[in-house]
XYZ file of C-alpha atoms in Angstrom:
703
model
C -50.175 24.647 109.513
C -52.534 22.623 107.338
C -55.702 20.764 108.291
C -56.920 17.581 106.588
C -59.733 15.090 107.017
C -58.071 11.676 107.175
C -59.047 8.048 107.524
C -56.646 5.648 109.277
C -55.504 4.332 105.901
C -54.815 7.862 104.678
C -52.988 8.766 107.874
C -50.870 5.617 108.191
C -50.466 4.372 104.606
C -46.973 5.741 103.926
C -43.758 4.294 105.375
C -43.296 6.653 108.318
C -42.844 7.005 112.058
C -45.185 8.711 114.523
C -43.173 9.552 117.637
C -44.721 10.001 121.091
C -42.232 12.434 122.688
C -40.691 11.746 126.063
C -42.590 14.604 127.718
C -46.019 13.264 126.748
C -48.052 11.754 129.562
C -48.239 7.940 129.610
C -51.137 5.965 128.213
C -54.130 6.427 130.540
C -57.244 5.377 128.642
C -59.373 2.803 130.493
C -62.063 0.266 129.748
C -65.231 1.937 131.042
C -64.412 5.485 130.013
C -62.765 4.992 126.599
C -62.174 1.420 125.347
C -65.729 0.158 125.687
C -67.407 3.269 124.165
C -64.906 3.211 121.288
C -65.493 -0.474 120.599
C -69.276 0.061 120.742
C -68.968 2.869 118.178
C -66.794 0.817 115.831
C -68.998 -2.246 116.237
C -72.077 -0.129 115.466
C -70.547 1.167 112.221
C -69.486 -2.353 111.194
C -72.941 -3.784 111.903
C -74.616 -1.000 109.922
C -72.314 -1.750 106.977
C -73.162 -5.458 107.209
C -76.901 -4.785 107.321
C -76.808 -2.057 104.654
C -73.938 -2.866 102.255
C -74.423 0.245 100.126
C -74.270 2.640 103.067
C -70.852 4.056 103.952
C -71.364 4.543 107.698
C -68.487 6.310 109.460
C -67.464 7.466 112.935
C -65.624 10.687 113.784
C -62.634 9.761 115.921
C -61.392 13.216 116.908
C -58.415 15.421 116.116
C -54.674 14.867 116.173
C -51.868 17.400 115.968
C -48.675 16.279 114.223
C -45.426 18.162 113.680
C -42.873 17.216 111.066
C -39.433 16.413 112.441
C -36.534 18.421 111.100
C -34.220 15.428 110.903
C -35.639 12.424 109.071
C -34.195 9.229 107.681
C -33.674 8.910 103.967
C -36.626 6.594 103.524
C -39.058 7.359 106.373
C -40.730 10.652 107.160
C -41.303 11.216 110.875
C -43.880 13.138 112.886
C -43.987 14.145 116.528
C -47.440 13.533 117.998
C -48.258 16.817 119.752
C -51.870 15.971 120.630
C -54.031 12.881 120.205
C -51.514 10.264 121.356
C -54.137 8.429 123.462
C -56.465 7.861 120.496
C -53.633 7.038 118.085
C -52.170 4.524 120.527
C -55.583 2.941 121.079
C -56.283 2.682 117.358
C -52.911 1.017 116.755
C -53.540 -1.436 119.598
C -56.997 -2.307 118.292
C -55.768 -2.740 114.722
C -52.991 -5.061 115.919
C -55.388 -7.077 118.084
C -57.735 -7.583 115.126
C -54.787 -8.390 112.847
C -53.646 -11.123 115.250
C -57.148 -12.626 115.425
C -57.479 -12.644 111.639
C -54.008 -14.073 111.144
C -54.840 -16.873 113.574
C -58.010 -17.545 111.558
C -55.948 -17.740 108.327
C -57.481 -14.510 106.979
C -54.104 -13.535 105.538
C -55.370 -10.845 103.153
C -57.320 -8.917 105.779
C -54.609 -9.349 108.403
C -52.065 -7.949 105.950
C -54.176 -4.841 105.356
C -54.248 -4.118 109.076
C -50.564 -4.927 109.475
C -49.865 -2.116 106.985
C -51.546 0.306 109.416
C -49.233 -0.584 112.275
C -45.959 -1.827 110.777
C -43.634 -0.418 108.145
C -42.448 -2.790 105.470
C -39.044 -4.323 106.156
C -37.930 -2.803 102.842
C -37.967 0.674 104.385
C -36.626 -0.076 107.861
C -32.952 -0.025 108.684
C -31.564 -3.221 110.157
C -31.937 -3.417 113.925
C -34.719 -0.798 114.144
C -38.392 -1.310 114.909
C -40.984 -1.746 112.174
C -43.683 -0.130 114.333
C -45.129 3.025 112.809
C -46.064 4.427 116.242
C -43.188 4.619 118.706
C -43.252 5.742 122.335
C -40.208 7.387 123.812
C -41.705 7.398 127.337
C -42.231 4.455 129.688
C -44.897 2.967 127.414
C -42.258 2.122 124.815
C -41.348 -1.341 126.117
C -44.868 -2.699 126.749
C -46.151 -1.239 123.464
C -43.325 -2.801 121.485
C -43.625 -6.140 123.280
C -47.342 -6.638 122.793
C -47.351 -5.284 119.221
C -44.600 -7.696 118.141
C -45.802 -10.772 120.056
C -46.602 -13.832 117.976
C -50.379 -14.338 117.622
C -52.362 -15.487 119.453
C -50.824 -13.423 122.241
C -50.237 -15.133 125.588
C -50.611 -12.081 127.822
C -49.545 -13.934 130.960
C -46.142 -14.550 129.380
C -45.421 -10.889 128.651
C -42.850 -9.189 130.843
C -45.014 -6.047 130.965
C -48.353 -7.797 131.467
C -49.475 -5.245 134.109
C -49.144 -2.319 131.699
C -52.255 -0.386 130.658
C -51.061 -0.827 127.079
C -51.181 -4.616 127.435
C -54.546 -4.399 129.239
C -55.971 -2.475 126.272
C -54.685 -5.061 123.781
C -56.131 -7.876 125.871
C -59.499 -6.102 126.196
C -59.884 -5.541 122.460
C -58.766 -9.085 121.681
C -61.399 -10.470 124.075
C -64.402 -8.413 122.969
C -63.582 -8.562 119.267
C -62.967 -12.319 119.306
C -66.375 -12.734 120.951
C -68.026 -10.505 118.338
C -66.343 -12.170 115.363
C -67.460 -15.630 116.495
C -66.421 -18.970 115.030
C -64.009 -18.610 112.060
C -65.713 -21.564 110.371
C -69.030 -19.715 109.925
C -70.138 -17.429 107.099
C -70.942 -14.717 109.619
C -67.294 -14.582 110.649
C -66.194 -13.714 107.124
C -68.737 -10.898 106.837
C -67.825 -9.445 110.211
C -64.090 -9.745 109.547
C -64.420 -7.955 106.187
C -66.469 -5.069 107.566
C -64.463 -4.640 110.761
C -61.286 -4.416 108.690
C -63.002 -1.931 106.382
C -64.074 0.256 109.315
C -60.562 0.276 110.754
C -59.162 1.251 107.352
C -61.644 3.845 106.121
C -64.656 4.000 108.457
C -63.027 6.281 111.031
C -62.372 9.936 110.376
C -59.715 12.175 111.924
C -59.058 15.845 111.670
C -55.284 15.941 111.220
C -53.607 19.262 112.012
C -50.127 19.078 110.522
C -47.403 21.576 111.461
C -44.107 22.466 109.917
C -41.032 21.847 112.024
C -40.672 25.592 112.634
C -44.161 26.226 114.011
C -44.889 26.721 117.730
C -46.533 23.407 118.633
C -46.895 24.244 122.338
C -49.020 27.289 121.600
C -51.351 25.225 119.434
C -51.498 22.450 122.041
C -52.485 24.931 124.765
C -55.120 26.520 122.567
C -56.705 23.137 121.859
C -56.563 21.795 125.413
C -56.402 24.567 127.993
C -58.368 27.543 126.761
C -62.128 27.769 126.746
C -64.854 25.411 127.950
C -65.436 22.255 125.894
C -68.792 22.050 124.109
C -71.165 19.453 125.522
C -73.151 17.025 123.389
C -76.242 19.153 124.067
C -74.403 22.277 122.842
C -73.418 20.567 119.598
C -76.909 19.158 119.066
C -78.503 22.566 119.716
C -76.310 24.172 117.059
C -77.136 21.418 114.583
C -80.881 21.535 115.338
C -81.177 25.266 114.750
C -79.025 25.224 111.641
C -81.343 22.562 110.259
C -84.455 24.484 111.326
C -83.117 27.532 109.538
C -82.471 25.427 106.434
C -86.078 24.174 106.594
C -87.353 27.750 106.744
C -88.734 27.408 110.276
C -89.144 30.243 112.761
C -85.967 29.579 114.731
C -86.626 32.311 117.292
C -90.030 30.872 118.159
C -88.608 27.314 118.205
C -85.846 28.342 120.612
C -88.239 29.942 123.084
C -91.108 27.449 122.772
C -89.719 24.076 121.647
C -86.115 23.867 122.879
C -86.466 22.858 126.561
C -82.825 22.544 127.627
C -81.866 26.051 128.801
C -83.243 25.813 132.373
C -81.207 25.108 135.504
C -82.669 21.598 135.632
C -81.186 20.676 132.264
C -77.894 22.523 132.691
C -77.127 20.796 135.997
C -74.058 18.531 135.997
C -75.003 14.999 137.050
C -72.719 12.081 137.807
C -72.652 9.047 135.535
C -70.220 6.577 137.017
C -67.108 8.592 137.764
C -67.876 11.286 135.192
C -70.065 14.381 135.232
C -72.193 15.445 132.259
C -74.951 17.985 131.777
C -78.376 16.482 132.354
C -79.425 17.654 128.892
C -76.544 15.707 127.292
C -77.436 12.622 129.325
C -81.100 12.800 128.332
C -80.295 13.311 124.650
C -78.032 10.256 124.748
C -80.741 8.139 126.388
C -83.422 9.503 124.061
C -81.223 8.633 121.089
C -80.766 5.064 122.353
C -84.568 4.822 122.556
C -84.927 6.250 119.038
C -82.273 4.088 117.344
C -82.135 0.877 119.380
C -78.349 1.218 119.535
C -76.004 1.327 122.516
C -74.441 4.759 122.008
C -71.484 5.934 124.080
C -71.628 9.469 125.537
C -68.762 10.558 123.300
C -70.771 9.623 120.204
C -74.053 11.305 121.127
C -73.730 14.240 118.753
C -72.245 12.381 115.771
C -74.912 9.663 116.005
C -77.724 12.200 116.450
C -76.543 14.046 113.361
C -76.235 10.942 111.187
C -79.600 9.600 112.388
C -81.400 12.859 111.598
C -79.729 13.249 108.211
C -79.911 9.672 106.988
C -82.492 7.661 108.910
C -85.271 9.536 110.687
C -86.975 10.827 107.539
C -88.611 13.617 109.542
C -88.455 17.390 109.443
C -86.609 18.878 112.395
C -89.685 20.953 113.309
C -91.698 17.768 113.889
C -88.875 15.923 115.570
C -88.280 18.752 118.022
C -91.911 18.559 119.171
C -91.406 14.904 120.155
C -88.083 15.622 121.862
C -89.692 18.373 123.925
C -92.620 16.133 124.906
C -90.337 13.351 126.090
C -87.959 15.774 127.799
C -90.926 17.178 129.718
C -91.883 13.654 130.808
C -88.290 12.927 131.800
C -88.101 16.089 133.891
C -91.392 15.208 135.590
C -90.214 11.671 136.433
C -86.912 13.011 137.780
C -88.538 15.669 139.970
C -91.202 13.292 141.273
C -88.464 10.809 142.162
C -86.818 13.483 144.310
C -89.993 14.159 146.308
C -89.765 12.697 149.794
C -93.470 11.913 150.102
C -96.294 10.598 147.977
C -96.643 7.321 146.130
C -94.863 7.064 142.794
C -96.120 5.488 139.586
C -93.791 2.903 137.943
C -91.769 5.306 135.761
C -90.980 7.759 138.570
C -90.248 4.913 140.975
C -87.904 3.403 138.392
C -86.053 6.739 138.211
C -85.845 6.918 142.013
C -84.495 3.386 142.293
C -81.941 3.897 139.531
C -80.678 7.032 141.256
C -80.414 5.175 144.565
C -78.613 2.219 143.016
C -76.240 4.280 140.873
C -77.273 3.106 137.391
C -78.942 4.702 134.356
C -79.374 1.588 132.219
C -83.187 1.368 132.162
C -83.921 5.017 131.358
C -83.817 4.555 127.551
C -86.336 1.721 127.952
C -88.670 3.882 130.062
C -88.404 6.691 127.488
C -89.120 4.244 124.668
C -92.161 2.773 126.440
C -93.641 6.280 126.695
C -92.836 7.362 123.128
C -95.464 9.503 121.362
C -97.960 7.284 119.634
C -97.461 4.323 121.960
C -100.569 3.338 123.923
C -99.503 0.841 126.566
C -101.900 0.238 129.441
C -100.802 1.176 132.955
C -100.681 -2.501 133.860
C -98.465 -3.390 130.889
C -96.131 -0.505 131.737
C -95.914 -1.702 135.332
C -95.206 -5.309 134.360
C -92.516 -4.419 131.787
C -90.702 -2.063 134.171
C -90.978 -4.643 136.960
C -89.381 -7.296 134.732
C -86.561 -4.982 133.662
C -85.931 -3.978 137.281
C -85.932 -7.619 138.341
C -83.272 -8.400 135.753
C -81.095 -5.458 136.781
C -81.480 -5.529 140.583
C -81.077 -9.285 140.877
C -77.778 -8.836 139.061
C -76.846 -6.077 141.517
C -77.708 -8.323 144.460
C -75.235 -10.852 143.064
C -72.720 -8.067 142.339
C -72.573 -8.963 138.651
C -71.197 -6.565 136.064
C -73.355 -3.715 134.737
C -71.151 -3.071 131.699
C -73.342 -4.893 129.140
C -76.773 -3.826 130.438
C -76.996 -0.813 128.137
C -76.398 -3.002 125.119
C -79.180 -5.397 126.121
C -81.639 -2.530 126.650
C -80.755 -1.237 123.177
C -81.202 -4.751 121.740
C -84.662 -5.008 123.327
C -85.690 -1.694 121.794
C -84.336 -2.623 118.355
C -85.959 -6.066 118.384
C -89.397 -4.741 119.334
C -89.621 -1.431 117.502
C -92.452 -2.663 115.274
C -94.083 -5.052 117.757
C -97.721 -4.460 118.720
C -98.068 -2.778 122.110
C -100.050 -5.707 123.468
C -97.182 -8.117 122.735
C -94.390 -6.083 124.308
C -94.547 -7.556 127.799
C -94.261 -11.163 126.647
C -91.601 -10.336 124.050
C -89.413 -8.418 126.507
C -89.791 -11.126 129.158
C -88.801 -13.692 126.551
C -85.762 -11.652 125.516
C -84.530 -11.392 129.102
C -85.079 -15.069 129.903
C -83.078 -16.138 126.845
C -79.959 -14.312 128.021
C -77.554 -17.045 129.088
C -74.075 -15.579 129.506
C -72.597 -14.271 132.731
C -72.385 -10.681 131.568
C -76.141 -10.360 130.888
C -78.254 -13.233 132.266
C -81.320 -12.859 134.534
C -80.589 -14.647 137.852
C -83.149 -17.083 139.218
C -84.620 -17.335 142.728
C -82.227 -19.932 144.115
C -79.105 -17.950 143.286
C -80.474 -14.780 144.904
C -81.626 -16.712 147.959
C -78.290 -18.453 148.380
C -76.475 -15.117 148.446
C -78.835 -13.166 150.701
C -79.330 -16.021 153.181
C -75.756 -15.927 154.423
C -74.119 -12.753 153.098
C -73.673 -9.623 155.199
C -76.102 -7.348 153.354
C -75.058 -4.281 155.341
C -71.466 -4.509 154.151
C -72.266 -6.032 150.729
C -74.216 -3.081 149.311
C -73.726 0.706 149.249
C -76.044 2.359 151.814
C -78.349 4.045 149.313
C -78.825 0.819 147.379
C -79.447 -1.192 150.545
C -81.953 1.401 151.755
C -83.726 1.203 148.406
C -83.960 -2.593 148.712
C -85.463 -2.249 152.208
C -87.870 0.456 150.982
C -88.971 -1.828 148.138
C -89.684 -4.589 150.661
C -91.557 -2.123 152.901
C -93.712 -0.916 150.001
C -94.580 -4.505 149.161
C -95.641 -5.194 152.753
C -97.749 -2.040 152.742
C -99.592 -3.172 149.623
C -101.130 -5.953 151.680
C -102.930 -3.373 153.841
C -103.359 -0.758 151.062
C -101.090 1.766 152.783
C -99.255 4.467 150.812
C -95.605 3.939 149.902
C -92.946 4.681 152.496
C -91.602 8.223 152.497
C -88.237 8.498 150.798
C -86.468 10.507 153.499
C -83.204 8.612 153.774
C -84.496 6.858 156.862
C -81.697 5.331 158.964
C -80.927 1.633 158.675
C -80.955 0.064 162.145
C -79.355 -3.190 163.298
C -81.858 -4.942 165.539
C -79.111 -7.028 167.129
C -76.606 -4.203 167.724
C -73.253 -4.087 166.039
C -71.767 -3.624 169.515
C -73.760 -6.411 171.168
C -71.159 -7.966 173.440
C -71.931 -5.952 176.612
C -75.740 -6.248 176.733
C -76.351 -9.351 174.577
C -73.943 -11.960 176.055
C -73.623 -15.573 174.865
C -72.285 -18.696 176.559
C -69.404 -19.895 174.377
C -66.963 -18.876 171.637
C -69.021 -20.939 169.194
C -72.175 -19.016 170.100
C -70.265 -15.757 169.772
C -69.178 -16.705 166.273
C -72.739 -17.644 165.279
C -74.098 -14.356 166.604
C -71.448 -12.204 164.981
C -72.085 -13.875 161.619
C -75.681 -12.596 161.672
C -75.142 -8.993 162.723
C -75.121 -7.576 159.173
C -77.538 -10.035 157.543
C -80.698 -8.833 155.851
C -82.959 -10.247 158.568
C -81.255 -8.154 161.254
C -81.809 -4.853 159.445
C -84.795 -2.516 159.479
C -85.728 1.076 158.728
C -86.582 3.624 161.418
C -88.171 7.058 161.116
C -85.327 8.485 163.192
C -82.021 7.245 164.552
C -81.819 5.761 168.040
C -79.198 7.182 170.328
C -76.245 4.878 170.814
C -77.218 3.984 174.393
C -80.622 2.697 173.300
C -79.355 1.206 170.026
C -76.701 -0.861 171.834
C -78.745 -1.399 175.004
C -80.649 -4.434 176.315
C -83.398 -5.891 174.166
C -86.360 -4.783 176.298
C -85.262 -1.156 176.205
C -84.578 -1.348 172.492
C -87.894 -3.069 171.778
C -89.713 -0.269 173.572
C -87.899 2.264 171.376
C -88.855 0.322 168.240
C -92.503 0.638 169.237
C -92.179 4.345 168.529
C -91.351 3.525 164.899
C -94.027 0.994 164.088
C -95.301 3.154 161.215
C -92.621 1.181 159.349
C -94.317 -2.135 158.608
C -91.171 -4.242 158.756
C -90.206 -2.731 162.124
C -93.693 -3.265 163.520
C -93.530 -6.928 162.535
C -90.281 -7.320 164.471
C -91.944 -5.880 167.557
C -95.006 -8.106 167.148
C -93.079 -11.350 166.759
C -90.969 -10.736 169.884
C -93.861 -10.397 172.326
C -92.691 -12.154 175.486
C -89.226 -13.203 174.276
C -85.995 -11.803 172.900
C -84.367 -11.362 169.530
C -81.991 -14.190 168.618
C -80.220 -15.993 165.805
C -83.202 -18.172 164.958
C -85.450 -15.143 164.476
C -82.802 -13.403 162.363
C -82.625 -16.433 160.075
C -86.424 -16.618 159.823
C -86.754 -12.925 159.048
C -83.925 -13.113 156.493
C -85.840 -15.772 154.565
C -89.065 -13.770 154.829
C -87.458 -10.587 153.486
C -85.873 -12.574 150.661
C -89.350 -13.886 149.813
C -90.638 -10.308 149.735
C -87.832 -9.073 147.452
C -88.332 -12.032 145.107
C -91.981 -10.964 144.906
C -91.094 -7.318 144.296
C -88.828 -8.366 141.416
C -90.086 -11.779 140.232
C -88.963 -14.007 137.381
C -91.257 -16.028 135.095
C -92.367 -19.379 136.461
C -89.709 -22.021 135.846
C -86.920 -19.515 135.107
C -83.676 -20.589 136.798
C -81.092 -18.300 135.206
C -78.780 -20.955 133.782
C -75.550 -19.689 132.271
C -73.653 -21.130 129.328
C -70.706 -19.093 128.069
C -69.754 -20.655 124.728
C -67.507 -17.760 123.732
C -65.449 -17.733 126.924
C -61.761 -18.215 126.280
C -59.822 -20.988 127.944
C -59.295 -20.193 131.598
C -55.883 -18.970 132.634
C -56.107 -21.207 135.713
C -55.545 -24.402 133.699
C -51.971 -25.659 133.968
C -50.199 -28.673 132.498
C -50.330 -30.423 135.865
C -54.141 -30.368 135.693
C -54.051 -32.103 132.321
C -51.646 -34.713 133.689
C -53.820 -35.345 136.757
C -56.881 -35.765 134.522
C -55.081 -38.195 132.220
C -55.198 -35.930 129.174
C -51.376 -35.862 129.132
C -48.718 -38.253 130.412
C -45.335 -37.541 132.032
C -42.513 -38.084 129.558
C -44.656 -37.136 126.593
C -42.657 -35.505 123.794
C -43.822 -32.067 122.659
C -42.814 -30.727 119.261
C -42.676 -27.142 118.023
C -45.259 -26.246 115.362
C -43.706 -22.994 114.183
C -42.225 -23.236 110.681
C -38.876 -21.846 111.851
C -38.460 -24.501 114.575
C -39.832 -27.645 112.986
C -38.343 -30.777 114.522
C -37.445 -29.043 117.782
C -38.793 -31.046 120.738
C -39.190 -30.851 124.501
C -40.348 -33.268 127.198
C -43.243 -33.032 129.647
C -42.159 -33.766 133.229
C -44.206 -35.397 135.982
C -44.647 -32.116 137.854
C -46.183 -30.340 134.867
C -43.081 -28.536 133.609
C -41.471 -28.632 130.167
C -37.847 -29.699 129.859
C -36.046 -28.089 126.934
C -32.294 -28.409 126.285
C -31.676 -29.543 129.852
C -33.661 -26.711 131.489
C -37.150 -26.830 133.000
C -39.832 -24.223 132.293
C -43.035 -23.840 134.287
C -45.391 -22.990 131.415
C -45.674 -23.733 127.682
C -45.209 -20.050 126.904
C -42.039 -19.808 128.964
C -40.574 -22.757 127.049
C -41.653 -21.182 123.753
C -40.038 -17.891 124.709
C -36.800 -19.649 125.635
C -36.670 -21.172 122.166
C -37.838 -18.193 120.074
C -36.501 -15.302 122.200
C -39.822 -13.436 121.848
C -43.278 -13.547 123.412
C -44.972 -16.787 122.387
C -48.327 -18.396 123.136
C -47.032 -21.816 124.132
C -50.461 -23.466 124.064
C -50.446 -22.906 120.277
C -46.701 -23.425 119.808
C -46.330 -26.969 121.218
C -48.031 -30.110 119.916
C -48.253 -33.688 121.239
C -47.316 -36.794 119.266
C -50.684 -37.216 117.517
C -50.503 -33.674 116.119
C -52.891 -31.989 118.541
C -51.690 -28.689 119.919
C -51.707 -28.180 123.657
C -54.643 -25.784 123.209
C -56.696 -28.699 121.789
C -55.803 -30.910 124.740
C -56.781 -28.083 127.093
C -60.127 -27.658 125.303
C -60.871 -31.380 125.701
C -60.132 -31.065 129.403
C -62.468 -28.076 129.722
C -65.285 -29.735 127.816
C -65.120 -32.916 129.854
C -68.288 -33.341 132.024
C -66.173 -34.054 135.090
C -64.617 -30.593 134.757
C -67.867 -28.681 134.818
C -68.958 -28.745 131.179
C -72.424 -29.937 130.226
C -72.615 -33.529 129.125
């Protein structure tokens, strides 16, 4: 057994095969847990290299275990992949996705370098065998081979294995990397393409454990994967910190007992982040590092980024740095514990922690840490206004059920862009940053969009209970401000339907139409309130007068008391539900406001052409005509033509095909992006005709 430190180029440069044995589990990596953090790490290294050309930034990509095969071909050595097949497969997929993008942009030199990572030269491959360097013997073999050999740009909808996780990974990396690279005609594209290729060749580092054919690979696999408890990011950072303290000549024993705060039960507790559990100390150190660097750092990269930042960027002795870490960890612990208290009014930072816990997100914590960094002297009012703006951005997006996946990146961008800004300017600068966001994945929704959703949506079924309760508590606290009352106690008070969910027996209506109108309002925001204790089912579902009397017992809740007051002498009905819905929306828009005039307009210039567009749409819009002759643009099929039919199909050699890609596949016998393959008589490819259709004002584009 020998161990080497390898880059991808060193690992894959020779003509060889890496075999995923039949018994290996299938490919299981997913977007949130692995693809997105990996892409963020690679993007970070590439962007550092662009900004600092003389700095060789790298990223540690983990370990792989390879075993030489006893029987090898005359020209190609072969390895069985004993461990690390998920990361090797992902790296090959990413390299191929980037290669296809660069090839399509006519970056032949760079594309060729990446092709050498994934494909053996035809000179070394026997006729009829695959050129792929990585080969799966399990069920992933077909989808991996299909997507890795598809003609760029890949039409994923035309692949026979389009539902495979392998194909999903290729599509994900193509989408995010194409967006990051930008327009091939710009200078920035060339710089990004060069550095991304460089990172994929030599900016990643493996530990490669290489076994002889005679060694017991199963024993080594079990030792690596099944024995012992994996070290957390906090464990690795602790070891690094105290090694560095010792190197500096510090009193490590005193530092451990007085300055290292992470050995208590509070910090060792496992907390959930999405679907994963991590130690609270590891989570804090990740969030603290985001605040320190202004970079979106995946949990898997916490230690490696901490180490590189300390060694190459911070410029501070570990003794001094540890004092700041302890101070901010103490603050963080205080905010977390205060947020768990059921009573007492919370200041903005603790309330932000409470609301994030209730809504299931962590995105704003690095910002809160950064705002309270040692040496920063923000006023209480500025802190309140900045946190309110950040919450408004995040919770309005949650109300609309928009994606959270890019929020961490935006928070990191805000920190990076304002690191040297005067404290007095931070509020206006951060507000400006948020208002300028104009793509679906990150924008700050305006009032009208929030109102349109909450006016008619069933809030009770739209949101998880804890998040909905937090929204109602936020509205209650705002109402209490008007009379200078303390904040509502955070005791998981029950959410009550004023009009009962089972209303039919005691709340009758006159017609099926009235029944439909009533049922539509049962779960709306205006029909919901908080109570200090649950009503029994008989009272909760009973007649209005009996229920109103019970609500009187809970009028310490301002919003419940207002319901009681407005129904003096009459019942609760659809009109009052609608009125109260609008009033509660007004309150929430005040809790989390937007700047005057902000509407939250979205323009997604990087969005790829929608898969929904078909040839029939182009015919209906007049962009194409039935009978139009389409010609193949591929060099191997020049002069080959097909005909567009009136129903939006393509007729080729007497057969009709429903999509351009299907017709291209029929001609080439391999996956083909037909929108690039076929051209109309004036030389435009179908993709160009589709783009004209999309950009037409009548089809939703801006004039």
